[in-house]
Coordinates of C-alpha atoms in Angstrom, one line a residue:
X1 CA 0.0 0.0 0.0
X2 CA 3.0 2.9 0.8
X3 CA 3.8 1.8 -3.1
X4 CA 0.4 3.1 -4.2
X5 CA 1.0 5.8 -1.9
X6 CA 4.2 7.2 -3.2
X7 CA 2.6 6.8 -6.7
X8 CA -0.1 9.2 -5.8
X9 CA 2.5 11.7 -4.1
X10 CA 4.7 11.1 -6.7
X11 CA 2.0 12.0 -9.6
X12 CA 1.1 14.8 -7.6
X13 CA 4.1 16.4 -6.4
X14 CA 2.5 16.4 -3.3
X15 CA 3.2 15.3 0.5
X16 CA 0.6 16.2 1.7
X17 CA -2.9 14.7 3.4
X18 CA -6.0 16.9 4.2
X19 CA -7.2 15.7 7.7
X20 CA -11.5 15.3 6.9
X21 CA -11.8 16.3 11.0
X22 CA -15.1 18.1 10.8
X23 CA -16.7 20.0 14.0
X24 CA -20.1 21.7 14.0
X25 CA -18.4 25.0 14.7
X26 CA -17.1 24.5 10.4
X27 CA -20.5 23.5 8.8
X28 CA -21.7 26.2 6.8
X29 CA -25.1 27.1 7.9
X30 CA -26.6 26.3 4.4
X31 CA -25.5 23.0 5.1
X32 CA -27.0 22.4 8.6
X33 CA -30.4 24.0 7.3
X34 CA -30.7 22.1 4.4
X35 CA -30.2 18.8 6.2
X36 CA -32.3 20.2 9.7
X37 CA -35.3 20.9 7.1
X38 CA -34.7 16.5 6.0
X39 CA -34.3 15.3 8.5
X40 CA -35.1 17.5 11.4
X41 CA -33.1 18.1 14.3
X42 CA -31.2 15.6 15.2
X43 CA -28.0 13.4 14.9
X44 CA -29.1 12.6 11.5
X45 CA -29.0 15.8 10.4
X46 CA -25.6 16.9 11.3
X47 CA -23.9 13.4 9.8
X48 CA -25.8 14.6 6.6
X49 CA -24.3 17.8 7.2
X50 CA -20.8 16.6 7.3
X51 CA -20.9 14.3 5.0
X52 CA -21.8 17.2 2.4
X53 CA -19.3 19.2 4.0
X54 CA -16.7 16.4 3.3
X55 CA -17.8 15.7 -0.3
X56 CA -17.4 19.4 -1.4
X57 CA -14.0 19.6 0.5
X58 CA -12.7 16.2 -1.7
X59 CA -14.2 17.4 -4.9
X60 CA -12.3 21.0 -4.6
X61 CA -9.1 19.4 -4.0
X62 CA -8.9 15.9 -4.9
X63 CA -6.5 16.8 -8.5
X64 CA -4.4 18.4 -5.9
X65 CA -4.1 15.9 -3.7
X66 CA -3.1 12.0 -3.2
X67 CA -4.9 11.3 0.3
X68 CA -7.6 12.3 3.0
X69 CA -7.1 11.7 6.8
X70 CA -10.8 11.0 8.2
X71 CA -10.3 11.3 12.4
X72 CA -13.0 9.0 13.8
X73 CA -13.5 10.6 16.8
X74 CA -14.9 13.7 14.8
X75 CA -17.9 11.2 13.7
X76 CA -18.3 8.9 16.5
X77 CA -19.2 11.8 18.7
X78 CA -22.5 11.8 16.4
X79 CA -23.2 8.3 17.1
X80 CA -24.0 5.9 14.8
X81 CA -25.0 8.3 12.3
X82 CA -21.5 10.1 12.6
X83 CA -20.2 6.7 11.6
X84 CA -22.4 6.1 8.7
X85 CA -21.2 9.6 7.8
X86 CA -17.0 8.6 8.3
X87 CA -18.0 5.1 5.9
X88 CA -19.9 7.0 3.3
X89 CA -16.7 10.0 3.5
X90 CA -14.4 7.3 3.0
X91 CA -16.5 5.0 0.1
X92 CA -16.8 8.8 -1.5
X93 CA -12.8 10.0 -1.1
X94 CA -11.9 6.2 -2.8
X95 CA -14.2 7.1 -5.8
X96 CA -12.2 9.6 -6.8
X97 CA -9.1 8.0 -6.3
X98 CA -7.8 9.0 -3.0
X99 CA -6.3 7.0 -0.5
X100 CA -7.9 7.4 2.8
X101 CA -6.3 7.3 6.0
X102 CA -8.3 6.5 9.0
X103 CA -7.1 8.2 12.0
X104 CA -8.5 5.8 14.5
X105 CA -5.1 5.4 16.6
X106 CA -6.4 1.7 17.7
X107 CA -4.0 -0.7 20.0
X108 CA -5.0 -2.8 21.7
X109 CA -4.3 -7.0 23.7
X110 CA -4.0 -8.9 20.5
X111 CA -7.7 -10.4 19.3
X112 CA -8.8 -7.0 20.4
X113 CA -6.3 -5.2 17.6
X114 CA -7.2 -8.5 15.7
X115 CA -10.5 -6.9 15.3
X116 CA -9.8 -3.4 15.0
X117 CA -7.4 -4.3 12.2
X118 CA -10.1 -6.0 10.6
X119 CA -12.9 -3.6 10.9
X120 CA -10.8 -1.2 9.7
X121 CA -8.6 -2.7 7.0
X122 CA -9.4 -6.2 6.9
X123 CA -12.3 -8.1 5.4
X124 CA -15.1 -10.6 7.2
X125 CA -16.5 -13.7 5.6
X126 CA -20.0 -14.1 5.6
X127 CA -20.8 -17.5 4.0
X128 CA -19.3 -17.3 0.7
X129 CA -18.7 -13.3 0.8
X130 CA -16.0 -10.9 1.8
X131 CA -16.9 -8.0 3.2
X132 CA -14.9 -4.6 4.0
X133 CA -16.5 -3.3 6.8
X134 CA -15.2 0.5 7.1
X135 CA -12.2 -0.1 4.0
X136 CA -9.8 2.1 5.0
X137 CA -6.7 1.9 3.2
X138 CA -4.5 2.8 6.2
X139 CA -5.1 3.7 9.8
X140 CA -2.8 5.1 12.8
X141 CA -2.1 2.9 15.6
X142 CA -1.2 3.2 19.2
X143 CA 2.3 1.2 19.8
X144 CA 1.2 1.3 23.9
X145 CA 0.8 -2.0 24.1
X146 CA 3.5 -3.6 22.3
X147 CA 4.6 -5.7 19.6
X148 CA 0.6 -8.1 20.9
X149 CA -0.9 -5.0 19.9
X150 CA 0.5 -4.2 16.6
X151 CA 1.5 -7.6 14.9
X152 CA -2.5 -7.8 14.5
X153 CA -2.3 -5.2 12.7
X154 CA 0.8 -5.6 10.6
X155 CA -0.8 -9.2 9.8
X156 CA -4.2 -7.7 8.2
X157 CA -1.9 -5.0 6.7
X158 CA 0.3 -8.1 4.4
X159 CA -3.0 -10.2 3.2
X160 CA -4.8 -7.1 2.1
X161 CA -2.3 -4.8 0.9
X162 CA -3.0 -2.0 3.3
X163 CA -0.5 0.2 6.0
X164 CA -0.6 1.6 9.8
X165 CA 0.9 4.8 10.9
X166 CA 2.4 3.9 14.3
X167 CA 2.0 6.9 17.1
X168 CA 5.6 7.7 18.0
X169 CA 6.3 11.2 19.2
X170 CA 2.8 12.9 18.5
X171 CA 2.0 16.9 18.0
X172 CA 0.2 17.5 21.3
X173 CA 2.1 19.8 24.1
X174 CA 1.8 17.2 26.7
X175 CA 3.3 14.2 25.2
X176 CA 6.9 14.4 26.6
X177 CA 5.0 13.6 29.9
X178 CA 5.5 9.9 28.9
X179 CA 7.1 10.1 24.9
X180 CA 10.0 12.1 26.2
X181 CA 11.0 10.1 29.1
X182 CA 14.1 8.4 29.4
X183 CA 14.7 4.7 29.1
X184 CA 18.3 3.8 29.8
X185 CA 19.5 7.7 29.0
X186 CA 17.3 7.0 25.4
X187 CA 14.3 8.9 25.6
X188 CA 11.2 6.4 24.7
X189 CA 10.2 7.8 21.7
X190 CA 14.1 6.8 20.3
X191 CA 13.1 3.2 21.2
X192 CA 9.3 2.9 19.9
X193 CA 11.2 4.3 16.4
X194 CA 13.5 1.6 16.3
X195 CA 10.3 -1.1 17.0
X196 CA 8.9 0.5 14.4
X197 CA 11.7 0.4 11.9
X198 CA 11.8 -3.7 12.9
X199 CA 8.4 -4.0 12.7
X200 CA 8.3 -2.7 9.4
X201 CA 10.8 -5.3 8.1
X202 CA 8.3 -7.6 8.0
X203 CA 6.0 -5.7 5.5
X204 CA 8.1 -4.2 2.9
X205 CA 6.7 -2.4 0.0
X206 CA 9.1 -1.4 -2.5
X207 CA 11.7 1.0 -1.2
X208 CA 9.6 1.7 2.2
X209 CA 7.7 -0.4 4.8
X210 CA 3.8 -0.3 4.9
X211 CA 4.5 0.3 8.5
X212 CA 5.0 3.7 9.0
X213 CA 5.3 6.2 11.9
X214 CA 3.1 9.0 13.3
X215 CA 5.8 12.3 13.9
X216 CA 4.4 15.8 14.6
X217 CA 5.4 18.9 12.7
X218 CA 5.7 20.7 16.2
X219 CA 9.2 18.5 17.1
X220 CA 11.5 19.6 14.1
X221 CA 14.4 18.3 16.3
X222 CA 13.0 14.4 17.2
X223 CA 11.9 14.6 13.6
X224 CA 15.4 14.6 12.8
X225 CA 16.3 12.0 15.1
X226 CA 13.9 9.6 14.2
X227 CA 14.5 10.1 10.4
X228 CA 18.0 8.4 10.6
X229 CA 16.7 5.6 13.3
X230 CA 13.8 4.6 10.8
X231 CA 15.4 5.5 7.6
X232 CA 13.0 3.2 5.3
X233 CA 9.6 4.1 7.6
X234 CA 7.4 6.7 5.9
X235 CA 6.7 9.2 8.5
X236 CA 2.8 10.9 9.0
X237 CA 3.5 14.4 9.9
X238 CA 0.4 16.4 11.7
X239 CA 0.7 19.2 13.4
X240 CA 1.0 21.3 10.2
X241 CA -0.6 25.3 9.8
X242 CA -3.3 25.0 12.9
X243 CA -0.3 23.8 15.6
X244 CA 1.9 25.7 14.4
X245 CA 4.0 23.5 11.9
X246 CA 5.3 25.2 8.6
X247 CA 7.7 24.0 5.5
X248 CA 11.2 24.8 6.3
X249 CA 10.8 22.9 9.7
X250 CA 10.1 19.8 7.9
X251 CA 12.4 19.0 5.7
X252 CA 14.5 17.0 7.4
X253 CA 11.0 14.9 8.4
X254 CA 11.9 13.6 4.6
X255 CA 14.4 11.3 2.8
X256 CA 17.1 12.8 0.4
X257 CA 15.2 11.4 -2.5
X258 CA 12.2 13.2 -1.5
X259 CA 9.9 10.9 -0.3
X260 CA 9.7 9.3 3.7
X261 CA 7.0 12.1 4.9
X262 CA 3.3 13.4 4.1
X263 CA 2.0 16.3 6.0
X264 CA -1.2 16.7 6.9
X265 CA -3.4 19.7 7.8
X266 CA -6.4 19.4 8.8
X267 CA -8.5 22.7 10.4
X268 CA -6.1 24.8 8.5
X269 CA -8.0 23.1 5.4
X270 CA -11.1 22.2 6.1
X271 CA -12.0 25.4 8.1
X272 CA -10.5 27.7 5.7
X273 CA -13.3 29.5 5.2
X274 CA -12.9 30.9 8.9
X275 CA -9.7 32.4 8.6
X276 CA -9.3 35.9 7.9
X277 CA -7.2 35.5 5.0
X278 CA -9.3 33.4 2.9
X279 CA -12.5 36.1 4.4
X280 CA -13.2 36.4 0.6
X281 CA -14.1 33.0 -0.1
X282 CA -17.2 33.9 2.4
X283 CA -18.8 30.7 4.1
X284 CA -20.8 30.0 0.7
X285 CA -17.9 29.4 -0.6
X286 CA -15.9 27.2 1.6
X287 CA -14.8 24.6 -0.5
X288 CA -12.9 27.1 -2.9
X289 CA -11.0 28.6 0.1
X290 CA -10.3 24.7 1.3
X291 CA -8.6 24.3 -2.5
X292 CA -6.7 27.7 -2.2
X293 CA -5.1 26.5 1.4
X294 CA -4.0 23.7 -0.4
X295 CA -2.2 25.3 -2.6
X296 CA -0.8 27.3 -0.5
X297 CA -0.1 24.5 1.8
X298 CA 1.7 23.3 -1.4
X299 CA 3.5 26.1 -2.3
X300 CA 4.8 26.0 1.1
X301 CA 6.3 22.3 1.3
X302 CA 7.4 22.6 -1.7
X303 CA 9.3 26.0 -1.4
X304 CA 10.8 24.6 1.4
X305 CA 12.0 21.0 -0.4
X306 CA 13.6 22.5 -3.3
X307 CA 15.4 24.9 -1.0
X308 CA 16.7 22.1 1.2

C-alpha cells in the first residue's frame, strides 16, 4: 500500500494529506439548514451535514491531492449516524481515487487489535462473501501495548495490501510527559522508532515499509532523530498550519530522495473558510477557500523542499 501511496505523491508532487476532522463549529449554515429541514433536528442531520461538508471539501481538492485523513473521533461523537457519515466520506474520497487514512489510533491486547485491524482494514467472511466493513486503506495505531498490539495489525496490513501509521512522538504539548522520558538515558520515543523500523521489516513495499510512523510537525528536532533511526519508515507528519507547523521545519522529516513524509493539515483546510485571510471565499464558498489553502499549503512544502 506505501507503493500506491508514493505513486499518488509522486504523480502529484504532493506530501501532503488533508485531515476530513469536521466540528459543528465548520459546517456552513446552508449546510446544517438544508439537512435540519430533512431530517429534522437531530443526529441525522448533522452526519448529513458533514458528509456534504466532506464531499465538497474532496471534490475542490482531490486533482491536488493523493490522500484524506478522516479522524473518527470527529464522527463517532454523532453516534451511529457520525459513523455512517465517516463510511460514506471514505466509500466517497476512494471514488475519486484518493487513499484514505483512518485516523482511529487503535492498539490494543492482541484479538482485540485483531479486530480493529479487521474492521478497519481487513475483510469478514460471511458465507461465501467478503466484506470490507469500514475499507480504509490505512489507519494510525497506538504502539502502547507492544509488539501483541500491533502484529495484528501488521498481519491484516500483508493479506490485504494496506498500511498503519504507528504513534511515535505525536504533536500535542503534553506528550513528553510519557514520549520524552528516558529509558536507559534514550528517551522512549528513540526506542518505539526503532520497534517501528523492525516492525516494518516484516511488510516491505518497494523501497519503504507499509508500517510507517506518526511524527508531529511541532518537534523539528526528534523529527530529525527519528528520520535516521527509521530510515525506510514513511513518517505521518500532523501538526502542520493550525499547531503551528510550517515547511522549512520539515524538511528534514523527509528522505534525500524526497519521499519518507506526508504532512497533513487538517482545520487549517477544512475550516478555511474561517480564517481571515481566505474572508473572501465567504462561508458559501468554503470549499474554494479549502482548494486555495491547499495550494498554499503546497507552495509551502514545496518552497521549502527544493530549497533544502
Amino acid at each position: 500500500m506505501i507503493a500506491k501511496l508514493i505513486t499518488e505523491i509522486k504523480k502529484k508532487n504532493a506530501p501532503i494529506v488533508v485531515g476530513l476532522d469536521p466540528q459543528l463549529g465548520f459546517l456552513p449554515k446552508k449546510l446544517m439548514k438544508a439537512a435540519v429541514k430533512e431530517y429534522g433536528e437531530s443526529l441525522e442531520a448533522v452526519a448529513a451535514a458533514v458528509f456534504d461538508f466532506n464531499k465538497a471539501i474532496i471534490d475542490a481538492t482531490y486533482d491536488l491531492i493523493p490522500a484524506v485523513k478522516p479522524q473518527i473521533a470527529m464522527y463517532e461523537q454523532f453516534g451511529v449516524s457520525g459513523l455512517v457519515a465517516f463510511h460514506e466520506t471514505v466509500e466517497y474520497a476512494k471514488s475519486k481515487g484518493l487513499i484514505v487514512i483512518g485516523d482511529i489510533k487503535r492498539g490494543d491486547i492482541g484479538s482485540t487489535s485483531g479486530a480493529y485491524a479487521i474492521g478497519h482494514i481487513g475483510t469478514v467472511q460471511v458465507g461465501n462473501k467478503n466484506f470490507c466493513p469500514f475499507d480504509e486503506d490505512m489507519v494510525t495505531v497506538n504502539p502502547y501495548l507492544g509488539s501483541d498490539g500491533v502484529k495484528p495489525f501488521i498481519d491484516v496490513c500483508n493479506q490485504n495490501d494496506r498500511g498503519i501509521f504507528v504513534l511515535v512522538k505525536t504533536s500535542n504539548p503534553s506528550s513528553g510527559e510519557f514520549q520524552d522520558q528516558k529509558v536507559d538515558g534514550r528517551p522512549l520515543y528513540e526506542l518505539v522508532g526503532e520497534k517501528v523500523a523492525e516492525w516494518g521489516e516484516s511488510s516491505m513495499d518497494g523501497d519503504y515499509s507499509n508500517v510507517g510512523a506518526v511524527v508531529g510537525a511541532t518537534y523539528p528536532e526528534q523529527g530529525r532523530i527519528l528520520r535516521k533511526l527509521m530510515p525506510k519508515t514513511y513518517i505521518l507528519v500532523p501538526g502542520y498550519g493550525a499547531q503551528g507547523g510550517q515547511g522549512k521545519d520539515l524538511v528534514d522529516f523527509f528522505n534525500e530522495d524526497g519521499l519518507g513524509a506526508i504532512v497533513n493539515s487538517s482545520r487549517g483546510i477544512i475550516a478555511a473558510h474561517t480564517k481571515s485571510e481566505y474572508a473572501k471565499f465567504g462561508e458559501e464558498h468554503f470549499a474554494e477557500a479549502s482548494r486555495q489553502a491547499v495550494e498554499d499549503m503546497l507552495a509551502d512544502i514545496r518552497g521549502a523542499l527544493e530549497a533544502k
